[in-house]
mmCIF file of C-alpha atoms and ligand atoms in Angstrom:
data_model
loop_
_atom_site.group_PDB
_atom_site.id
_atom_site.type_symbol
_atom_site.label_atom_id
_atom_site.label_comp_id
_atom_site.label_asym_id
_atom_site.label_seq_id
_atom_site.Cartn_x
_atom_site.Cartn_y
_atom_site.Cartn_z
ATOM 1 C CA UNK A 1 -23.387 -16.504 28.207
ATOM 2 C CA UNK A 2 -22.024 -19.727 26.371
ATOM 3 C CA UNK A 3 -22.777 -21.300 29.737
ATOM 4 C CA UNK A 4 -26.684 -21.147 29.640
ATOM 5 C CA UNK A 5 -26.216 -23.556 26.638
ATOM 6 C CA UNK A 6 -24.877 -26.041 28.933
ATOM 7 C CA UNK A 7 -21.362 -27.637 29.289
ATOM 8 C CA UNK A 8 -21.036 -29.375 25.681
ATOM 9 C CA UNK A 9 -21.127 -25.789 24.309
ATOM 10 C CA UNK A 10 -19.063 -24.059 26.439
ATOM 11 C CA UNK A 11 -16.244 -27.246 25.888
ATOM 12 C CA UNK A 12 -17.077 -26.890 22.221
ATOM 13 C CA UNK A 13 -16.744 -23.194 22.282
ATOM 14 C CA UNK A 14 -13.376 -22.888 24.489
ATOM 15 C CA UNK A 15 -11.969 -25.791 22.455
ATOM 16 C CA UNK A 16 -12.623 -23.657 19.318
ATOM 17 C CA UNK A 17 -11.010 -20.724 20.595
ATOM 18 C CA UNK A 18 -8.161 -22.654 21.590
ATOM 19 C CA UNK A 19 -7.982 -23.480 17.946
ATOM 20 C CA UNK A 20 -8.293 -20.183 16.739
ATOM 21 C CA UNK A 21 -5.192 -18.963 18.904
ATOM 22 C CA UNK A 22 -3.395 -21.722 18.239
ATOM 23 C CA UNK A 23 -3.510 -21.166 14.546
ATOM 24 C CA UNK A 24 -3.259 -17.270 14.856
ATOM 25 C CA UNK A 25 0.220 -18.053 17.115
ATOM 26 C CA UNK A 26 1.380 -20.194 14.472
ATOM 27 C CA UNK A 27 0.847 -18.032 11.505
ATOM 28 C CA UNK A 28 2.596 -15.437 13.858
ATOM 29 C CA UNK A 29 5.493 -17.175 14.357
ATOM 30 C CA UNK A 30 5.597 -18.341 10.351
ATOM 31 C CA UNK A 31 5.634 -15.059 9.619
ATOM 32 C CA UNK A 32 8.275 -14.131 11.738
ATOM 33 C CA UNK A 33 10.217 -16.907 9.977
ATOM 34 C CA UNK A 34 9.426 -15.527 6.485
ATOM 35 C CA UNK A 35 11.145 -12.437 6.610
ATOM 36 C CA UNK A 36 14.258 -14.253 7.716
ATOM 37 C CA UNK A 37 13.883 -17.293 5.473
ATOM 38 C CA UNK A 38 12.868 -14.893 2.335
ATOM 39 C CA UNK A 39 9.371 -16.525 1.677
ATOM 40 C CA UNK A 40 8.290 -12.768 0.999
ATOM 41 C CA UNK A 41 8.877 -11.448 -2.338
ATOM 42 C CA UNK A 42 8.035 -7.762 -3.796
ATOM 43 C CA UNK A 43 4.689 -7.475 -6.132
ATOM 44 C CA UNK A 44 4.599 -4.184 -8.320
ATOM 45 C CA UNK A 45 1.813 -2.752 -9.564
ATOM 46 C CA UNK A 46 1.641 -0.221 -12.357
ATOM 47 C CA UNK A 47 0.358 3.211 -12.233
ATOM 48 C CA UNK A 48 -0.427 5.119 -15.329
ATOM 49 C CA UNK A 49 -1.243 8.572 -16.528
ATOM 50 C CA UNK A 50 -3.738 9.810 -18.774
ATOM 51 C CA UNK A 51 -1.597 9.236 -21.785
ATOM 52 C CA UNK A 52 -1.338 5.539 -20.629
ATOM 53 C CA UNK A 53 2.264 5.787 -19.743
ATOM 54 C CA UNK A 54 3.712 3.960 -16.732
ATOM 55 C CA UNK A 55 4.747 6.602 -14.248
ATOM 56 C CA UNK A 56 4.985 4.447 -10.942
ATOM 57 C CA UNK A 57 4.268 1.331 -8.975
ATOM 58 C CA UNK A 58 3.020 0.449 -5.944
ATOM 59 C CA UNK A 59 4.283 -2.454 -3.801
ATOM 60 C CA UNK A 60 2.758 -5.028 -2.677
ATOM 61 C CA UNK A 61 3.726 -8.126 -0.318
ATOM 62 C CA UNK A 62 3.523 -11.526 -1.213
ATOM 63 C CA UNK A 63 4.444 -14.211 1.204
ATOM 64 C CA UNK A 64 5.113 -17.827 -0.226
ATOM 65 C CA UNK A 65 4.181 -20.248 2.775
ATOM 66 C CA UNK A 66 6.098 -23.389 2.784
ATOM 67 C CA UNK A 67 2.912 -25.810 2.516
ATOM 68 C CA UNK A 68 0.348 -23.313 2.297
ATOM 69 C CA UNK A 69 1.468 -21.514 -1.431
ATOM 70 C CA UNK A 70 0.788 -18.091 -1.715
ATOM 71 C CA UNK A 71 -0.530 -16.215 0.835
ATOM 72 C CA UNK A 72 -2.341 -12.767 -0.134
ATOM 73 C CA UNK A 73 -1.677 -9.705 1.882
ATOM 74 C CA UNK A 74 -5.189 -9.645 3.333
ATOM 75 C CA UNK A 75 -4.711 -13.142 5.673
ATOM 76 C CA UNK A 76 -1.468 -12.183 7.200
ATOM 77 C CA UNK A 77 -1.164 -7.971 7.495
ATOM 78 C CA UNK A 78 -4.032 -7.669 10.026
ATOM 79 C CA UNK A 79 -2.100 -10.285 12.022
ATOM 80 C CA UNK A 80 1.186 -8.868 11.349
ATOM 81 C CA UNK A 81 -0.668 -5.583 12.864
ATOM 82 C CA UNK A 82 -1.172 -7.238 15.718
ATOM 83 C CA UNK A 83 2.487 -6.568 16.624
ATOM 84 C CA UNK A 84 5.455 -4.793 15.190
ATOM 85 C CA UNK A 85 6.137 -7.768 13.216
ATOM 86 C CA UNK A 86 4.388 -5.591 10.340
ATOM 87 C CA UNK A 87 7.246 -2.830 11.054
ATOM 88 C CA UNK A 88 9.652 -5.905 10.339
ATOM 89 C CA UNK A 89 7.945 -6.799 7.441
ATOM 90 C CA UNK A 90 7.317 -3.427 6.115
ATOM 91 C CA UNK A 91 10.894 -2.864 6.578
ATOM 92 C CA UNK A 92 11.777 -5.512 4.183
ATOM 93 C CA UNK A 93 9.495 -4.284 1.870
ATOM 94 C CA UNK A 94 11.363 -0.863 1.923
ATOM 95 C CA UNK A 95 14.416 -2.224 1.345
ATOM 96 C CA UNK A 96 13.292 -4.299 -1.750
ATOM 97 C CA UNK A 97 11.646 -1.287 -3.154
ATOM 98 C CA UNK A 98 15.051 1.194 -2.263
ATOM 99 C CA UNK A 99 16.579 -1.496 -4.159
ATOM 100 C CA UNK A 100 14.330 -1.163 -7.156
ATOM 101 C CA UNK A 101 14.441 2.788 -7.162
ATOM 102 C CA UNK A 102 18.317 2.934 -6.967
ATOM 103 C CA UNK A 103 17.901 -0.149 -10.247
ATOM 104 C CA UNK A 104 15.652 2.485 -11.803
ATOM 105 C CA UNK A 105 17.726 5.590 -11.285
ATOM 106 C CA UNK A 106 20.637 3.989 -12.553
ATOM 107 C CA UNK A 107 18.838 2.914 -15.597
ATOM 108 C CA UNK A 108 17.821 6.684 -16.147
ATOM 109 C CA UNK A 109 14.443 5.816 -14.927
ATOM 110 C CA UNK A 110 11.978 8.493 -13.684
ATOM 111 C CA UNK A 111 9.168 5.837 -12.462
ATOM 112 C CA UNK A 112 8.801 6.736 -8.335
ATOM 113 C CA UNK A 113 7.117 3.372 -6.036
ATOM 114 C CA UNK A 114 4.731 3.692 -3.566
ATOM 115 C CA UNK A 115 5.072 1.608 -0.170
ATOM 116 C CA UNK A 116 2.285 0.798 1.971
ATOM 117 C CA UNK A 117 3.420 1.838 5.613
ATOM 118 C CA UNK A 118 1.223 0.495 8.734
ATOM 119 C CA UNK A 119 0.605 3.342 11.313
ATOM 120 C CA UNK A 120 2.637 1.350 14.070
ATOM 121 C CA UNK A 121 5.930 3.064 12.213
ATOM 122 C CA UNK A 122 5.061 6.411 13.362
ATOM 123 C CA UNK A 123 5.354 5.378 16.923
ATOM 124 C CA UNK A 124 8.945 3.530 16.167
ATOM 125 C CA UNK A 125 11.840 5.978 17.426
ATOM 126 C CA UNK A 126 14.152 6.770 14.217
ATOM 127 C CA UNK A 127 11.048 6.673 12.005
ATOM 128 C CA UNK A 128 12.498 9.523 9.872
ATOM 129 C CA UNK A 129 15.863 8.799 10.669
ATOM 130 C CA UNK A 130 15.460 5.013 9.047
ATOM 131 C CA UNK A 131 13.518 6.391 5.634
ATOM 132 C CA UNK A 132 16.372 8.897 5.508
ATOM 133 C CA UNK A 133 18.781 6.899 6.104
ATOM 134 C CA UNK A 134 17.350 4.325 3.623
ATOM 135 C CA UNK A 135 17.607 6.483 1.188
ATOM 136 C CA UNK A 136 20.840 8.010 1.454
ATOM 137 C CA UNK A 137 22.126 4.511 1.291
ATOM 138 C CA UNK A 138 20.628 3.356 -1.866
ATOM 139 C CA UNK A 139 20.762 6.372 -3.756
ATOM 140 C CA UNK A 140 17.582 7.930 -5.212
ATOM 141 C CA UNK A 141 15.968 10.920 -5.312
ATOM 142 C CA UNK A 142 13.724 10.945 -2.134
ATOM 143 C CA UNK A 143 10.881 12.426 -4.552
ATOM 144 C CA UNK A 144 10.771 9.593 -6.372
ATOM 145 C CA UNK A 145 9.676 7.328 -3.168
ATOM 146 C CA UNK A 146 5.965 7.349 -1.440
ATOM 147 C CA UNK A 147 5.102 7.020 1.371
ATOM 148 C CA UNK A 148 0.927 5.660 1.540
ATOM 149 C CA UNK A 149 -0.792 5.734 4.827
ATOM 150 C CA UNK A 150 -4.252 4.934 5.904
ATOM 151 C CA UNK A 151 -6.778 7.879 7.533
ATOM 152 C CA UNK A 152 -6.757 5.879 10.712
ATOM 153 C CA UNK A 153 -3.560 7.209 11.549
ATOM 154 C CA UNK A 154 -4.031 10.537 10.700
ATOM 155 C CA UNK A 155 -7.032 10.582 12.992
ATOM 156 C CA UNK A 156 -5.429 8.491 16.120
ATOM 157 C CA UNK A 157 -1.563 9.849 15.950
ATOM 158 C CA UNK A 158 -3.042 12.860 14.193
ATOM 159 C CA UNK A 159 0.634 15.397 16.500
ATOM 160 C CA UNK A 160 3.002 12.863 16.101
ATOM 161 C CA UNK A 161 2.934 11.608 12.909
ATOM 162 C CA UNK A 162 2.357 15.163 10.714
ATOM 163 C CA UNK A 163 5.473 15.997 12.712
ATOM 164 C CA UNK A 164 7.025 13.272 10.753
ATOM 165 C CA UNK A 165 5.335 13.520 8.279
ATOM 166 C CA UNK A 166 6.319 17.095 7.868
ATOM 167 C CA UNK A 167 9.868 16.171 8.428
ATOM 168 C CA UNK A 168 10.025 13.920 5.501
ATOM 169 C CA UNK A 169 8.203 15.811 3.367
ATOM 170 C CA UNK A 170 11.023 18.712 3.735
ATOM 171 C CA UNK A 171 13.074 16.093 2.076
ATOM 172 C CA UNK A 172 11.144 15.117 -0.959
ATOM 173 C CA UNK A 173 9.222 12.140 0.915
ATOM 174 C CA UNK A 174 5.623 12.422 -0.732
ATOM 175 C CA UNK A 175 2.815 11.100 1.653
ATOM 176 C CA UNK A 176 -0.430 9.336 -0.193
ATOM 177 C CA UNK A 177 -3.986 8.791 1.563
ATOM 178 C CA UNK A 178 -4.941 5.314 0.613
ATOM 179 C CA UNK A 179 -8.533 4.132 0.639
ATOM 180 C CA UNK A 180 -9.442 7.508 0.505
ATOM 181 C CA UNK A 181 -12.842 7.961 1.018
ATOM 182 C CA UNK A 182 -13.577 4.768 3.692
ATOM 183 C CA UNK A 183 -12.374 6.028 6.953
ATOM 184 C CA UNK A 184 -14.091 8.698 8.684
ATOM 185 C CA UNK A 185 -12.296 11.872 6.842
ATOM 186 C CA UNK A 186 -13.226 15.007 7.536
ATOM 187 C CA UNK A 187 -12.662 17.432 5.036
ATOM 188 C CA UNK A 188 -11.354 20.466 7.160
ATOM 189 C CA UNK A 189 -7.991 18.191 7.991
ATOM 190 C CA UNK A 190 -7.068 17.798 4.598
ATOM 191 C CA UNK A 191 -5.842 21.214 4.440
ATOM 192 C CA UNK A 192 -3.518 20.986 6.609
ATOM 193 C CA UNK A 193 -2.192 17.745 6.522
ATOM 194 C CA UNK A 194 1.194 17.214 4.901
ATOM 195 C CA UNK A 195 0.346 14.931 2.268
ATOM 196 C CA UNK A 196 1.373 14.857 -1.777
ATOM 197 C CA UNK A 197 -1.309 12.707 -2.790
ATOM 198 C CA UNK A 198 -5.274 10.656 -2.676
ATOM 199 C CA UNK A 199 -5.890 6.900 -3.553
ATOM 200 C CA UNK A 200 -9.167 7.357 -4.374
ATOM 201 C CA UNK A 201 -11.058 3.747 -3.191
ATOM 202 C CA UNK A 202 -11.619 1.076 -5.762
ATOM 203 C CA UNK A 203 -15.752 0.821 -4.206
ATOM 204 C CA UNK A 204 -15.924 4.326 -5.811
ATOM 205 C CA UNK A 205 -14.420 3.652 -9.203
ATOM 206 C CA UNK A 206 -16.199 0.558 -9.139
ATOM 207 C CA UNK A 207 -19.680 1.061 -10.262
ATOM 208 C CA UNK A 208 -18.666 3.569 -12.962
ATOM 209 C CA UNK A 209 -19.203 4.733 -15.681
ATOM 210 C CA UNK A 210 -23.286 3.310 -14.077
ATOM 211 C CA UNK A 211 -23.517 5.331 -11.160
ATOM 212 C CA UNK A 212 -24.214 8.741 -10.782
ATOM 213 C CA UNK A 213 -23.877 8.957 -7.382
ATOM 214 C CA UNK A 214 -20.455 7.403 -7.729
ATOM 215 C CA UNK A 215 -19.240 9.487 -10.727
ATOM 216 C CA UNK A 216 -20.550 12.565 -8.373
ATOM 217 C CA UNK A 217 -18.613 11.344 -5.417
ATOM 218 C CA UNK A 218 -15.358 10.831 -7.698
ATOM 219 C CA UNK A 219 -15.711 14.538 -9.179
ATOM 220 C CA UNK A 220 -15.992 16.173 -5.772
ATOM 221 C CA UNK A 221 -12.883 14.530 -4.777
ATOM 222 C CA UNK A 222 -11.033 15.112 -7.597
ATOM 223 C CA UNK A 223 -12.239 18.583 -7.718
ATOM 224 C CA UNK A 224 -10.734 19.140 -4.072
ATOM 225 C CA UNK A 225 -8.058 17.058 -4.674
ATOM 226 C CA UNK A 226 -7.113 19.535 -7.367
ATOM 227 C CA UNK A 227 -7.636 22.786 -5.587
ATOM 228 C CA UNK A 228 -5.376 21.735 -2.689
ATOM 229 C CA UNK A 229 -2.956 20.901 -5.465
ATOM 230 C CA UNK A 230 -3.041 16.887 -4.764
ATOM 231 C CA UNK A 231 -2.237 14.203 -7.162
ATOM 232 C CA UNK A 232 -5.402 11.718 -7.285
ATOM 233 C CA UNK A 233 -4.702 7.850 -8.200
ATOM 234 C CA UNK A 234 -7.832 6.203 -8.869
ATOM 235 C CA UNK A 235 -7.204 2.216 -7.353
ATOM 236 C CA UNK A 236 -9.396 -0.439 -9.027
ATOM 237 C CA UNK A 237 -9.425 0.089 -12.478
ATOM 238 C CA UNK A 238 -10.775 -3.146 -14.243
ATOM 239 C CA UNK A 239 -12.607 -2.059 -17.286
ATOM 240 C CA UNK A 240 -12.289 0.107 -20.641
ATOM 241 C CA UNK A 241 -15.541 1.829 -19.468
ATOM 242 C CA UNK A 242 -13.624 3.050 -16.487
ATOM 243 C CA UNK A 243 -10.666 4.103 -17.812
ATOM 244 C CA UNK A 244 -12.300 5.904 -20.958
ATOM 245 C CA UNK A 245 -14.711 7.579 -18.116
ATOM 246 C CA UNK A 246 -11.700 8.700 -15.864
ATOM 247 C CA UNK A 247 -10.174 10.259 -18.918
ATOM 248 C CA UNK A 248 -12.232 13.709 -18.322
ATOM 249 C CA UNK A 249 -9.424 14.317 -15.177
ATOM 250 C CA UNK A 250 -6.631 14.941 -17.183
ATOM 251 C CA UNK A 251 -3.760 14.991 -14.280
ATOM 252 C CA UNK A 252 -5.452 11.762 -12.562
ATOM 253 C CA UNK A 253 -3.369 8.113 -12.458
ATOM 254 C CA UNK A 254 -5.205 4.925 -12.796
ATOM 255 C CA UNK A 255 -3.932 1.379 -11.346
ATOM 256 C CA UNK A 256 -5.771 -1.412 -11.704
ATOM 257 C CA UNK A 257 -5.936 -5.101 -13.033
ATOM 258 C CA UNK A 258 -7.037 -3.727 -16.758
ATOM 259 C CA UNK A 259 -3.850 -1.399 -16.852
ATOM 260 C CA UNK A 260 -1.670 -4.145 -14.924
ATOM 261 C CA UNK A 261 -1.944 -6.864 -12.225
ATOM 262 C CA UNK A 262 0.676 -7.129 -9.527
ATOM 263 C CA UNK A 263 3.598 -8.709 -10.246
ATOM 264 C CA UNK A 264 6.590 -10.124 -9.312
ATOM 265 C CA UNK A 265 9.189 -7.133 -9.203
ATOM 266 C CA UNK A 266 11.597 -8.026 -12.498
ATOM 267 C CA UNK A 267 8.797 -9.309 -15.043
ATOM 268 C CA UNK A 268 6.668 -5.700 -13.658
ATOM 269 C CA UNK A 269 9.935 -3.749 -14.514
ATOM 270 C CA UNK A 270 10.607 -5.617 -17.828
ATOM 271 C CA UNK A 271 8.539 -3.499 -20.350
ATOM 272 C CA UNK A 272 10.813 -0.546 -19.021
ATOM 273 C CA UNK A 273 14.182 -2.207 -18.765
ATOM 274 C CA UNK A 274 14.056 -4.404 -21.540
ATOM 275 C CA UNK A 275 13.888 -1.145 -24.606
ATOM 276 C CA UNK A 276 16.798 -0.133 -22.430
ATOM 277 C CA UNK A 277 19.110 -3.166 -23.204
ATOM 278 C CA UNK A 278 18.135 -4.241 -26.876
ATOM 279 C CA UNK A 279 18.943 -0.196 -28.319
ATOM 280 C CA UNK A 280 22.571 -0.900 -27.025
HETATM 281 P P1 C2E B 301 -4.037 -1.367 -0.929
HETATM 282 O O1 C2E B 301 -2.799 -0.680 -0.478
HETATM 283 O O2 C2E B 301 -5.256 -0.542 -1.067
HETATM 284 O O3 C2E B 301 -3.635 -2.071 -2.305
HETATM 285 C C1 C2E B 301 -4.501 -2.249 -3.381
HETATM 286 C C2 C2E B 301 -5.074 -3.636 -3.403
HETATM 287 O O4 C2E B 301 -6.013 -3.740 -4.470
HETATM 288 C C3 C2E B 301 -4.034 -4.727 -3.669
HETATM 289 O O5 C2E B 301 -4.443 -5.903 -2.988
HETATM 290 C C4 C2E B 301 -4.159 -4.929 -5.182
HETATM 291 O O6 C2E B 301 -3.709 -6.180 -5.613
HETATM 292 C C5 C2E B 301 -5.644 -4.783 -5.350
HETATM 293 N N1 C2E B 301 -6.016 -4.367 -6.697
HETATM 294 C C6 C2E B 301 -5.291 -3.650 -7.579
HETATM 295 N N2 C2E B 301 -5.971 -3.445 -8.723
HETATM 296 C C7 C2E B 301 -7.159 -4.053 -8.563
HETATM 297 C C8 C2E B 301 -8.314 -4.194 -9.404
HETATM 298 O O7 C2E B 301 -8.383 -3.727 -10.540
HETATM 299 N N3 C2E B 301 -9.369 -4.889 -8.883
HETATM 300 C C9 C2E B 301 -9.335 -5.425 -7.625
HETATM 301 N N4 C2E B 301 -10.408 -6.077 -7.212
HETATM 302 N N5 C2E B 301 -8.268 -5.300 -6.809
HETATM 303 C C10 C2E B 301 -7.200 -4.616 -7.272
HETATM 304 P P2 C2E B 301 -3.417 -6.802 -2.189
HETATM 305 O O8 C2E B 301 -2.109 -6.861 -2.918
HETATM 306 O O9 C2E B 301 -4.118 -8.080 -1.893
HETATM 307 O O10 C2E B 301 -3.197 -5.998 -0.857
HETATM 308 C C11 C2E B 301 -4.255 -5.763 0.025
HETATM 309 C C12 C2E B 301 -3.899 -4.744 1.064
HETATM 310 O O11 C2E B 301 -2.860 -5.252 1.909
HETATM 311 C C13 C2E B 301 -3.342 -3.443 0.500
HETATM 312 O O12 C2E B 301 -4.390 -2.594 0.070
HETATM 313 C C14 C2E B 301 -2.601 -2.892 1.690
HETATM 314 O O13 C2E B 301 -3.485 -2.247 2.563
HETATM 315 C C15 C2E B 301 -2.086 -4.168 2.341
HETATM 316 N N6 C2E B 301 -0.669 -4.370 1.960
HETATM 317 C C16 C2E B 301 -0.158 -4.947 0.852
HETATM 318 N N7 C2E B 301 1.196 -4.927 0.883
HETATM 319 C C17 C2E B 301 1.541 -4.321 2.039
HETATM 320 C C18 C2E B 301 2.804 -3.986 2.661
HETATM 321 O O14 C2E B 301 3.904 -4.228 2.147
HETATM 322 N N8 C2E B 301 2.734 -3.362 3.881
HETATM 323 C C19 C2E B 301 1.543 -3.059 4.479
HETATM 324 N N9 C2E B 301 1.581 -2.443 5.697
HETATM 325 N N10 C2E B 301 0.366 -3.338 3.933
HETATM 326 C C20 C2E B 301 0.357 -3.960 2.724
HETATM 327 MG MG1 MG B 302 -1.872 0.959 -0.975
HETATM 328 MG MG1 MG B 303 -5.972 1.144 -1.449
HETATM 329 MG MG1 MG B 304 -5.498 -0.630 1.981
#
């Protein structure tokens, strides 16, 4: 089709996708390098209850390029996706967050962290045995970790990974839907599915406390959320007016930049370590 144009365009265009590639491969191979030259470091995020108390994080990658600064999560997962380079990466970020939870523990801690976990892990042999193993290692109550996963999994590995799922689950794993709400969820699997948990999608918390149809949308899920005996987190709090509306669903969490921006793991832990060391 590029052809028609005539030849400039189709040397423009192929020289452009050579580009492209070329800059893809790179950031590829950079990213390869991070993991291994630990340019990734562990962001928390807070999540609080209705009382305002911190009861978990959720973690979230940060990769410090060489010459380019910091890189957010959205320019380098979907390439990382790409490959099982994201099961690399997500690996490390498992480790770092084992790490925190067995830090918390040992401080007497209750707070549990939620880890973002592409689909490709559920096609990994030892999937269940890693997490398990993971955990065993470092020490913490499995309850305390999460485990958040997108609907497009449940819908294209729908056997496999409930199997999994299920597995972990028997072993205190919880299992979050993130972006709840944006795939193409049917209601009649969420019965079934072994899952502890919704993230409902910051577009839906968004226009609230404004929007009726929003506030409508929020209420059905909570309401289901709660029959099936779910815990709801509602992502992408950013105002007063949202929180103070979201305080009529008394079990639901709230994360968001007004409660907490991501941070890097120590200075998000501080508010709960520090009272620890100055009373002894
Ligand atoms: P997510 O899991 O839905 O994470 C929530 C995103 O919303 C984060 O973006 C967070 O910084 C952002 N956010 C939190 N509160 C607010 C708010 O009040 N307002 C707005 N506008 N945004 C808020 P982030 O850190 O850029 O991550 C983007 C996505 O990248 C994540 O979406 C997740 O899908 C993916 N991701 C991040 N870390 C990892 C990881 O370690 N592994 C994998 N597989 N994916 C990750
Ligand atoms: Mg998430
Ligand atoms: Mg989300
Ligand atoms: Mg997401």
């Amino acid at each position: 089709r590029a052809r028609a144009h005539g030849g400039g365009q189709v040397a423009f265009f192929e020289q452009s996708m050579g580009e492209h590639a070329r800059s893809r491969y790179t950031l590829q191979r950079e990213l390869r390098h991070a993991i291994s030259d630990q340019q990734l470091e562990l962001y928390l995020q807070p999540q609080l209850d209705a009382d305002g108390r911190t009861v978990g994080f959720e973690s979230l990658v940060r990769w410090h390029h060489p010459e380019r600064g910091l890189v957010p999560p959205g320019a380098f997962i979907p390439l990382a996706e790409e490959s099982d380079l994201i099961v690399e990466m997500d690996n490390w970020v498992l480790e770092e967050s084992a790490r925190t939870l067995a830090r918390l523990a040992r401080a007497g801690l209750a707070q549990g962290i939620s880890v973002n976990l592409s689909p490709r892990h559920f096609s990994q042999p030892g999937f269940v045995d890693k997490i398990r193993t993971l955990i065993r290692r470092h020490g913490f109550a499995a309850r305390r970790l999460t485990l958040e996963i997108t609907e497009g999994l449940l819908l294209e590995s729908l056997g496999a990974a409930q199997e999994k799922m299920a597995t972990l689950r028997q072993d205190g794993v919880r299992f979050s839907i993130d972006d709840f709400g944006t795939g193409y969820s049917s209601l009649a699997y969420l019965k079934s599915l072994p899952i502890d948990e919704l993230k409902i999608d910051q577009r839906f918390i968004r226009p609230l406390p404004g929007s009726e149809e929003d506030g409508a949308l929020v209420d059905g899920i909570v309401s289901i959320a709660r029959s099936l005996r779910f815990t709801v987190v509602a992502e992408g709090v950013e105002t007063a007016g949202q929180r103070d509306y979201l305080k009529r669903y008394p079990g639901l969490l709230q994360q968001g930049y007004l409660h907490g921006r991501p941070m890097p793991a120590p200075q998000a832990l501080l508010p709960l370590l520090e009272p620890l060391a100055t009373t002894h």
